C-alpha angles and dihedrals in degrees: 000000000000092000090045091055090049090050090047090052090054090049091052092047091052089047094057096039091052090043100049101033095067090045092053093044091050091051089058091060128202118059090348089063089053091048090053090068090064094061113085109231127194094193113096105154145343096063118054115068095012121121111276096251095052092042089054092048092050093049093047090052090048090052092050092050093046096048097038097038094049093045092050097046095041091050091047094048092045090052090053093049090054090072089062133025096328098192125160089253091059092047090047092051096046091047090052088052089050089055091050094048093047093050090045090053091055092051093043096055090047089052092048090050091052092046095053091041095055105028091088091053104036102020125235097303094047092046090052087055090062091059128085107114096105098061089042095053094041093051090048090055091048088057099042107014091096090071097067088039090055091047090053091052094046098045107097120236112254095211144347088273088066092056116114107272128208116271107284116239123235111293092015099086109141112255093239093054091045093050093049091047092051093049091048091048093051091049090048091053093047095046100080092045091052091046092051091046088052091051091049091050090049092052091047090050091050091049091051091049091048091049090049091049091051091050091050094043113113112244090222094051098255119149114290117250112276114205090196095052117122123232146109124273117246108270113244088225136020122230111280119254105216132312119324117238122248111276092015122172107256139173088269098058102031141046131203128229117205112179123186115292127255124230136211130173095334096321131107133207130185119192117215128200125201108200125194104227096173130091094245134063119262134193126231123187129173135004132335120252110247131186137155136215125210129225090275093057092253127128109270117232098245127149112224113202127184116233145058128331135189089271100047145017119234113236090194127239119310137160111263125186114210118201117208108294094014123119143207124212137215134170131222113206133186143156118260117258137192107250096189107139091348137123102254140180108279098156131038121210120195139173133174089246138348112287095036121108111270127235117216137209133186106242140165107218132162091237111122136186109292095026125135123221127190122215127192126219122264113272132177117283132189112219115222115257117265 
């Protein structure tokens, strides 16, 4: 039994080396991916792509079946050969057969699990189409099963007790062989259930990821948010442009209204209102401070130019005194853009003038990276009554 367990350990080691090596080579891409096709692999499903916990459980069960199954069968066959001409060649051949049968058993139970899992959905013919692990694992053992068989033959016996016994009669199976056989059988029965549970967990994970992607997807087709994207956050204030006048309109005594934009023949215009919410008059002179953030929370590369646009004329900068409750108006204009797959304006940042603290809004505008917007100067506005 000791030599059988050693041979089974070699069989399991070969199984995982041949299973993981092609996977790792393929992940490297290029010529390594081509090289991966030359390595025979017994792993068809139930491991790669599954959540880590289920992948570990499946591989542990495979290892138990391979070690225990090979040790049990090799010991049994070797005991039978002892009644005849129990040469090393016979032991080698029967041990090779034990490796093939053990590998086949792993593939067979995986196929049976798939069949019964899918027969209700695809019918018998469709469920049969999901199978294929058994011939793969058996052929792999035909190619490499001689290695653990050779190891079993070459490992010296540690004592007379390790000598090949005669075939045990019914009810006289040595306790060690019986224990290993029971453990291997239990692992073999549990293996397809663990593999199917891993597949189910994988599908649930994919559904969750798809649902998350759909929730994050931009309704206008812009690029989805990318948490790993590089960029700078939108500054909460732009650099100041000169000294502010006495009694200037600031972020503390005014607020800005930015309703949804209007559109006309491929052009867009968004009217802004700067309202004095204090109890004293304030003075505004010049152009509003405008910036945009993209879907990743980074400042969008947009050129802001002062002047007219298709949607509004620019009256030019002038000093405007706003009494409490009065407002000044300005207009942002731009040409419509296709946002499909693009970084686009998903936040609007405004201030009465550069240097003041910006207010921000969540928006969905067809302004993309590289766009140019035109903003007019503040000019007097009469708010509608009520």
